[in-house]
């Protein structure tokens, strides 16, 4: 089945560590997005990519990094510079003139 | 920049009763508007979207929404709710040229028997 796969579902980070969240899609979508979700705040855009080898910062990019080497993949790295990383992270992709489709999310917690 | 306001943080409704969730947006041009639903610990599922044309939009699971430009609103309705409709609902707006979504804070719906 076509869809978006985020892994792992749960992730724990120690202080000072970088961690990478995986997002893979087999929908042949050009655009991909990362959002952070905190209780009572809705979703906020971290980074997005409209084409391979290109990406832009969203509203809350500080402390995060991404790459887009393949159309199918858009991994997000939460660096040690992100002081409050505990959140639910959602990846989405979008085809031409279509709404965004979302993965099932990764919940990141600090040990 | 566009923004979305969902005035109701939490709504409780009886099973079989009607439901209306409010959404107001701010955007200088004609927006693209969306409603998504999220069950606990899950991703977001698209209920319906408005790009252009008929201002009354039908979606999945018996939901509909009406775009009212004069009121900058895009309220979601369902005539008769089911227990399975208990979830969090998000309204979102995107600019026509880049599809970046701005989300409201969400409305949690509780359904009582």
PDB file of C-alpha atoms in Angstrom:
ATOM      1  CA  UNK A   1       0.000   0.000   0.000  1.00  0.00           C
ATOM      2  CA  UNK A   2       1.140   3.556  -0.648  1.00  0.00           C
ATOM      3  CA  UNK A   3       1.780   5.726   2.330  1.00  0.00           C
ATOM      4  CA  UNK A   4       4.132   7.486   4.678  1.00  0.00           C
ATOM      5  CA  UNK A   5       6.189   5.525   7.196  1.00  0.00           C
ATOM      6  CA  UNK A   6       7.701   7.163  10.232  1.00  0.00           C
ATOM      7  CA  UNK A   7      10.103   5.310  12.460  1.00  0.00           C
ATOM      8  CA  UNK A   8      10.590   4.656  15.238  1.00  0.00           C
ATOM      9  CA  UNK A   9       7.202   5.218  16.870  1.00  0.00           C
ATOM     10  CA  UNK A  10       8.854   6.044  20.199  1.00  0.00           C
ATOM     11  CA  UNK A  11      12.344   7.485  20.654  1.00  0.00           C
ATOM     12  CA  UNK A  12      14.325   8.460  23.719  1.00  0.00           C
ATOM     13  CA  UNK A  13      17.200  10.908  23.783  1.00  0.00           C
ATOM     14  CA  UNK A  14      19.840  11.513  26.378  1.00  0.00           C
ATOM     15  CA  UNK A  15      21.002  15.024  27.121  1.00  0.00           C
ATOM     16  CA  UNK A  16      23.572  16.204  24.568  1.00  0.00           C
ATOM     17  CA  UNK A  17      22.691  13.586  21.958  1.00  0.00           C
ATOM     18  CA  UNK A  18      21.562  14.069  18.403  1.00  0.00           C
ATOM     19  CA  UNK A  19      18.776  11.777  17.217  1.00  0.00           C
ATOM     20  CA  UNK A  20      17.396  11.191  13.740  1.00  0.00           C
ATOM     21  CA  UNK A  21      13.749  10.545  12.916  1.00  0.00           C
ATOM     22  CA  UNK A  22      13.002   8.669   9.735  1.00  0.00           C
ATOM     23  CA  UNK A  23      10.291   9.531   7.198  1.00  0.00           C
ATOM     24  CA  UNK A  24       9.822   7.482   4.033  1.00  0.00           C
ATOM     25  CA  UNK A  25       7.052   7.784   1.440  1.00  0.00           C
ATOM     26  CA  UNK A  26       6.197   5.644  -1.571  1.00  0.00           C
ATOM     27  CA  UNK A  27       3.551   7.995  -2.958  1.00  0.00           C
ATOM     28  CA  UNK A  28       5.928   9.581  -5.485  1.00  0.00           C
ATOM     29  CA  UNK A  29       5.276  12.969  -3.885  1.00  0.00           C
ATOM     30  CA  UNK A  30       7.667  15.832  -4.562  1.00  0.00           C
ATOM     31  CA  UNK A  31       6.993  17.836  -1.395  1.00  0.00           C
ATOM     32  CA  UNK A  32       7.658  16.688   2.171  1.00  0.00           C
ATOM     33  CA  UNK A  33       7.210  18.396   5.531  1.00  0.00           C
ATOM     34  CA  UNK A  34       8.117  18.038   9.195  1.00  0.00           C
ATOM     35  CA  UNK A  35       5.881  19.322  11.969  1.00  0.00           C
ATOM     36  CA  UNK A  36       6.178  19.420  15.724  1.00  0.00           C
ATOM     37  CA  UNK A  37       3.060  18.976  17.860  1.00  0.00           C
ATOM     38  CA  UNK A  38       2.789  20.098  21.464  1.00  0.00           C
ATOM     39  CA  UNK A  39      -0.385  19.905  23.569  1.00  0.00           C
ATOM     40  CA  UNK A  40      -2.658  22.881  23.018  1.00  0.00           C
ATOM     41  CA  UNK A  41      -0.494  24.382  20.272  1.00  0.00           C
ATOM     42  CA  UNK A  42      -1.513  22.562  17.149  1.00  0.00           C
ATOM     43  CA  UNK A  43       1.207  21.725  14.644  1.00  0.00           C
ATOM     44  CA  UNK A  44       4.159  23.951  13.839  1.00  0.00           C
ATOM     45  CA  UNK A  45       6.266  23.649  10.703  1.00  0.00           C
ATOM     46  CA  UNK A  46       9.934  22.782  11.237  1.00  0.00           C
ATOM     47  CA  UNK A  47      11.295  22.245   7.700  1.00  0.00           C
ATOM     48  CA  UNK A  48       9.894  21.502   4.298  1.00  0.00           C
ATOM     49  CA  UNK A  49      11.221  20.365   0.946  1.00  0.00           C
ATOM     50  CA  UNK A  50       9.528  20.883  -2.393  1.00  0.00           C
ATOM     51  CA  UNK A  51      12.064  18.969  -4.444  1.00  0.00           C
ATOM     52  CA  UNK A  52      15.063  16.683  -4.013  1.00  0.00           C
ATOM     53  CA  UNK A  53      18.257  18.380  -2.794  1.00  0.00           C
ATOM     54  CA  UNK A  54      16.369  21.484  -1.692  1.00  0.00           C
ATOM     55  CA  UNK A  55      14.690  22.395   1.597  1.00  0.00           C
ATOM     56  CA  UNK A  56      13.574  25.491   3.505  1.00  0.00           C
ATOM     57  CA  UNK A  57      13.216  26.439   7.145  1.00  0.00           C
ATOM     58  CA  UNK A  58       9.769  26.588   8.620  1.00  0.00           C
ATOM     59  CA  UNK A  59       8.638  28.545  11.645  1.00  0.00           C
ATOM     60  CA  UNK A  60      10.659  26.679  14.300  1.00  0.00           C
ATOM     61  CA  UNK A  61      13.799  25.353  12.559  1.00  0.00           C
ATOM     62  CA  UNK A  62      16.317  26.207  15.308  1.00  0.00           C
ATOM     63  CA  UNK A  63      17.886  23.078  16.770  1.00  0.00           C
ATOM     64  CA  UNK A  64      16.808  20.861  13.850  1.00  0.00           C
ATOM     65  CA  UNK A  65      18.382  19.791  10.571  1.00  0.00           C
ATOM     66  CA  UNK A  66      17.155  17.852   7.536  1.00  0.00           C
ATOM     67  CA  UNK A  67      18.377  16.380   4.279  1.00  0.00           C
ATOM     68  CA  UNK A  68      16.603  15.438   1.048  1.00  0.00           C
ATOM     69  CA  UNK A  69      18.957  13.243  -0.948  1.00  0.00           C
ATOM     70  CA  UNK A  70      16.189  10.991  -2.263  1.00  0.00           C
ATOM     71  CA  UNK A  71      12.637  11.748  -3.273  1.00  0.00           C
ATOM     72  CA  UNK A  72      11.316   9.058  -0.940  1.00  0.00           C
ATOM     73  CA  UNK A  73      13.159  10.104   2.197  1.00  0.00           C
ATOM     74  CA  UNK A  74      13.226  13.222   4.399  1.00  0.00           C
ATOM     75  CA  UNK A  75      14.976  12.478   7.716  1.00  0.00           C
ATOM     76  CA  UNK A  76      14.882  14.965  10.574  1.00  0.00           C
ATOM     77  CA  UNK A  77      17.754  15.313  13.042  1.00  0.00           C
ATOM     78  CA  UNK A  78      17.015  16.775  16.443  1.00  0.00           C
ATOM     79  CA  UNK A  79      20.308  18.228  17.607  1.00  0.00           C
ATOM     80  CA  UNK A  80      21.581  18.894  21.111  1.00  0.00           C
ATOM     81  CA  UNK A  81      20.923  22.577  20.417  1.00  0.00           C
ATOM     82  CA  UNK A  82      17.183  21.912  20.652  1.00  0.00           C
ATOM     83  CA  UNK A  83      16.621  22.551  24.343  1.00  0.00           C
ATOM     84  CA  UNK A  84      13.063  21.307  24.556  1.00  0.00           C
ATOM     85  CA  UNK A  85      12.816  18.375  22.132  1.00  0.00           C
ATOM     86  CA  UNK A  86      10.086  16.413  23.886  1.00  0.00           C
ATOM     87  CA  UNK A  87       7.162  16.426  21.458  1.00  0.00           C
ATOM     88  CA  UNK A  88       5.237  14.447  18.875  1.00  0.00           C
ATOM     89  CA  UNK A  89       6.796  14.783  15.417  1.00  0.00           C
ATOM     90  CA  UNK A  90       4.752  14.371  12.263  1.00  0.00           C
ATOM     91  CA  UNK A  91       5.973  13.985   8.708  1.00  0.00           C
ATOM     92  CA  UNK A  92       3.788  14.743   5.702  1.00  0.00           C
ATOM     93  CA  UNK A  93       4.058  14.610   1.942  1.00  0.00           C
ATOM     94  CA  UNK A  94       2.107  16.188  -0.865  1.00  0.00           C
ATOM     95  CA  UNK A  95       1.549  15.559  -4.551  1.00  0.00           C
ATOM     96  CA  UNK A  96       0.884  18.246  -7.104  1.00  0.00           C
ATOM     97  CA  UNK A  97      -2.267  20.264  -6.294  1.00  0.00           C
ATOM     98  CA  UNK A  98      -3.123  17.841  -3.498  1.00  0.00           C
ATOM     99  CA  UNK A  99      -3.470  18.207   0.276  1.00  0.00           C
ATOM    100  CA  UNK A 100      -0.798  16.943   2.630  1.00  0.00           C
ATOM    101  CA  UNK A 101      -0.878  13.322   3.776  1.00  0.00           C
ATOM    102  CA  UNK A 102       0.528  12.507   7.202  1.00  0.00           C
ATOM    103  CA  UNK A 103       2.462   9.658   8.759  1.00  0.00           C
ATOM    104  CA  UNK A 104       1.610   8.208  12.170  1.00  0.00           C
ATOM    105  CA  UNK A 105       4.235  10.219  14.021  1.00  0.00           C
ATOM    106  CA  UNK A 106       7.218   9.683  16.298  1.00  0.00           C
ATOM    107  CA  UNK A 107       7.060  10.553  19.983  1.00  0.00           C
ATOM    108  CA  UNK A 108      10.410  11.816  21.268  1.00  0.00           C
ATOM    109  CA  UNK A 109      11.169  11.931  24.973  1.00  0.00           C
ATOM    110  CA  UNK A 110      14.185  12.966  27.033  1.00  0.00           C
ATOM    111  CA  UNK A 111      15.733  10.448  29.415  1.00  0.00           C
TER     112      UNK A 111
ATOM    113  CA  UNK B   1       1.296  35.295   6.754  1.00  0.00           C
ATOM    114  CA  UNK B   2      -1.791  33.229   7.261  1.00  0.00           C
ATOM    115  CA  UNK B   3      -3.175  32.143  10.650  1.00  0.00           C
ATOM    116  CA  UNK B   4      -6.040  30.090  12.031  1.00  0.00           C
ATOM    117  CA  UNK B   5      -8.134  30.421  15.182  1.00  0.00           C
ATOM    118  CA  UNK B   6     -10.228  27.624  16.638  1.00  0.00           C
ATOM    119  CA  UNK B   7     -12.139  29.312  19.460  1.00  0.00           C
ATOM    120  CA  UNK B   8     -13.287  26.134  21.188  1.00  0.00           C
ATOM    121  CA  UNK B   9     -10.618  24.098  22.970  1.00  0.00           C
ATOM    122  CA  UNK B  10     -12.993  21.326  24.055  1.00  0.00           C
ATOM    123  CA  UNK B  11     -16.552  20.395  23.079  1.00  0.00           C
ATOM    124  CA  UNK B  12     -18.713  17.688  24.617  1.00  0.00           C
ATOM    125  CA  UNK B  13     -21.646  16.392  22.617  1.00  0.00           C
ATOM    126  CA  UNK B  14     -24.147  13.591  23.096  1.00  0.00           C
ATOM    127  CA  UNK B  15     -24.159  10.685  20.680  1.00  0.00           C
ATOM    128  CA  UNK B  16     -26.698  11.367  17.943  1.00  0.00           C
ATOM    129  CA  UNK B  17     -26.607  15.126  18.459  1.00  0.00           C
ATOM    130  CA  UNK B  18     -25.285  17.588  15.907  1.00  0.00           C
ATOM    131  CA  UNK B  19     -21.775  18.993  16.021  1.00  0.00           C
ATOM    132  CA  UNK B  20     -20.305  22.263  14.795  1.00  0.00           C
ATOM    133  CA  UNK B  21     -16.646  23.204  15.144  1.00  0.00           C
ATOM    134  CA  UNK B  22     -15.638  26.764  14.488  1.00  0.00           C
ATOM    135  CA  UNK B  23     -12.653  27.934  12.468  1.00  0.00           C
ATOM    136  CA  UNK B  24     -11.630  31.483  11.567  1.00  0.00           C
ATOM    137  CA  UNK B  25      -8.697  32.241   9.344  1.00  0.00           C
ATOM    138  CA  UNK B  26      -6.614  35.246   8.426  1.00  0.00           C
ATOM    139  CA  UNK B  27      -5.198  35.453   4.922  1.00  0.00           C
ATOM    140  CA  UNK B  28      -5.056  38.245   2.383  1.00  0.00           C
ATOM    141  CA  UNK B  29      -6.101  36.268  -0.661  1.00  0.00           C
ATOM    142  CA  UNK B  30      -8.310  33.293  -1.359  1.00  0.00           C
ATOM    143  CA  UNK B  31      -7.085  30.534   0.920  1.00  0.00           C
ATOM    144  CA  UNK B  32      -6.910  26.805   0.652  1.00  0.00           C
ATOM    145  CA  UNK B  33      -8.729  25.426   3.718  1.00  0.00           C
ATOM    146  CA  UNK B  34      -8.635  22.016   5.342  1.00  0.00           C
ATOM    147  CA  UNK B  35     -10.046  20.055   8.245  1.00  0.00           C
ATOM    148  CA  UNK B  36      -8.038  17.169   9.686  1.00  0.00           C
ATOM    149  CA  UNK B  37      -8.904  14.709  12.452  1.00  0.00           C
ATOM    150  CA  UNK B  38      -6.454  13.051  14.833  1.00  0.00           C
ATOM    151  CA  UNK B  39      -7.034  10.083  17.130  1.00  0.00           C
ATOM    152  CA  UNK B  40      -4.738   9.814  20.173  1.00  0.00           C
ATOM    153  CA  UNK B  41      -1.161   8.889  19.244  1.00  0.00           C
ATOM    154  CA  UNK B  42      -1.938   8.857  15.550  1.00  0.00           C
ATOM    155  CA  UNK B  43      -1.255  11.016  12.543  1.00  0.00           C
ATOM    156  CA  UNK B  44      -3.730  13.372  10.917  1.00  0.00           C
ATOM    157  CA  UNK B  45      -6.416  12.236   8.518  1.00  0.00           C
ATOM    158  CA  UNK B  46      -7.895  14.641   5.998  1.00  0.00           C
ATOM    159  CA  UNK B  47     -11.656  15.113   6.423  1.00  0.00           C
ATOM    160  CA  UNK B  48     -12.242  17.635   3.658  1.00  0.00           C
ATOM    161  CA  UNK B  49     -10.698  20.509   1.750  1.00  0.00           C
ATOM    162  CA  UNK B  50     -11.741  23.709   0.027  1.00  0.00           C
ATOM    163  CA  UNK B  51      -9.751  25.011  -2.920  1.00  0.00           C
ATOM    164  CA  UNK B  52     -12.385  26.868  -4.947  1.00  0.00           C
ATOM    165  CA  UNK B  53     -15.924  26.541  -6.300  1.00  0.00           C
ATOM    166  CA  UNK B  54     -18.902  25.453  -4.227  1.00  0.00           C
ATOM    167  CA  UNK B  55     -18.569  26.891  -0.733  1.00  0.00           C
ATOM    168  CA  UNK B  56     -20.273  23.905   0.897  1.00  0.00           C
ATOM    169  CA  UNK B  57     -17.812  21.040   0.912  1.00  0.00           C
ATOM    170  CA  UNK B  58     -18.622  17.413   1.653  1.00  0.00           C
ATOM    171  CA  UNK B  59     -16.039  15.208   3.291  1.00  0.00           C
ATOM    172  CA  UNK B  60     -15.571  11.742   4.660  1.00  0.00           C
ATOM    173  CA  UNK B  61     -17.366  10.242   7.684  1.00  0.00           C
ATOM    174  CA  UNK B  62     -20.457  12.404   7.092  1.00  0.00           C
ATOM    175  CA  UNK B  63     -18.730  15.745   7.736  1.00  0.00           C
ATOM    176  CA  UNK B  64     -19.270  18.944   5.783  1.00  0.00           C
ATOM    177  CA  UNK B  65     -17.860  22.459   5.999  1.00  0.00           C
ATOM    178  CA  UNK B  66     -18.927  25.822   4.657  1.00  0.00           C
ATOM    179  CA  UNK B  67     -16.546  28.519   3.456  1.00  0.00           C
ATOM    180  CA  UNK B  68     -17.825  32.021   4.244  1.00  0.00           C
ATOM    181  CA  UNK B  69     -15.507  34.641   2.829  1.00  0.00           C
ATOM    182  CA  UNK B  70     -17.349  37.552   4.476  1.00  0.00           C
ATOM    183  CA  UNK B  71     -16.818  36.007   7.911  1.00  0.00           C
ATOM    184  CA  UNK B  72     -13.380  34.476   7.204  1.00  0.00           C
ATOM    185  CA  UNK B  73     -14.765  31.212   8.508  1.00  0.00           C
ATOM    186  CA  UNK B  74     -14.700  27.554   7.574  1.00  0.00           C
ATOM    187  CA  UNK B  75     -16.863  25.773  10.154  1.00  0.00           C
ATOM    188  CA  UNK B  76     -17.132  21.998  10.282  1.00  0.00           C
ATOM    189  CA  UNK B  77     -20.474  20.276  10.871  1.00  0.00           C
ATOM    190  CA  UNK B  78     -21.909  16.824  11.313  1.00  0.00           C
ATOM    191  CA  UNK B  79     -25.668  16.238  11.707  1.00  0.00           C
ATOM    192  CA  UNK B  80     -25.424  13.237  14.033  1.00  0.00           C
ATOM    193  CA  UNK B  81     -22.244  12.267  15.851  1.00  0.00           C
ATOM    194  CA  UNK B  82     -21.120   8.739  16.610  1.00  0.00           C
ATOM    195  CA  UNK B  83     -18.957   7.659  19.542  1.00  0.00           C
ATOM    196  CA  UNK B  84     -16.131   7.057  17.044  1.00  0.00           C
ATOM    197  CA  UNK B  85     -16.075  10.787  16.242  1.00  0.00           C
ATOM    198  CA  UNK B  86     -14.356  11.479  19.571  1.00  0.00           C
ATOM    199  CA  UNK B  87     -10.980  12.891  18.538  1.00  0.00           C
ATOM    200  CA  UNK B  88      -9.079  16.130  18.050  1.00  0.00           C
ATOM    201  CA  UNK B  89      -9.946  18.247  15.058  1.00  0.00           C
ATOM    202  CA  UNK B  90      -7.641  20.707  13.349  1.00  0.00           C
ATOM    203  CA  UNK B  91      -8.463  23.449  10.899  1.00  0.00           C
ATOM    204  CA  UNK B  92      -5.635  24.539   8.588  1.00  0.00           C
ATOM    205  CA  UNK B  93      -5.040  27.179   5.932  1.00  0.00           C
ATOM    206  CA  UNK B  94      -2.491  27.292   3.126  1.00  0.00           C
ATOM    207  CA  UNK B  95      -1.441  29.928   0.669  1.00  0.00           C
ATOM    208  CA  UNK B  96      -2.380  29.035  -2.891  1.00  0.00           C
ATOM    209  CA  UNK B  97       1.183  29.086  -4.138  1.00  0.00           C
ATOM    210  CA  UNK B  98       3.156  27.080  -1.608  1.00  0.00           C
ATOM    211  CA  UNK B  99       0.762  24.811   0.272  1.00  0.00           C
ATOM    212  CA  UNK B 100       2.504  25.407   3.606  1.00  0.00           C
ATOM    213  CA  UNK B 101      -0.100  24.691   6.239  1.00  0.00           C
ATOM    214  CA  UNK B 102      -0.821  26.882   9.246  1.00  0.00           C
ATOM    215  CA  UNK B 103      -2.830  25.012  11.858  1.00  0.00           C
ATOM    216  CA  UNK B 104      -5.231  26.086  14.541  1.00  0.00           C
ATOM    217  CA  UNK B 105      -4.625  24.853  18.085  1.00  0.00           C
ATOM    218  CA  UNK B 106      -7.258  22.155  17.692  1.00  0.00           C
ATOM    219  CA  UNK B 107     -10.630  21.293  19.227  1.00  0.00           C
ATOM    220  CA  UNK B 108     -11.024  18.134  21.277  1.00  0.00           C
ATOM    221  CA  UNK B 109     -14.420  16.483  20.880  1.00  0.00           C
ATOM    222  CA  UNK B 110     -15.784  14.200  23.566  1.00  0.00           C
ATOM    223  CA  UNK B 111     -18.880  12.123  22.794  1.00  0.00           C
ATOM    224  CA  UNK B 112     -21.061  11.015  25.700  1.00  0.00           C
ATOM    225  CA  UNK B 113     -23.479   8.122  25.503  1.00  0.00           C
TER     226      UNK B 113
END
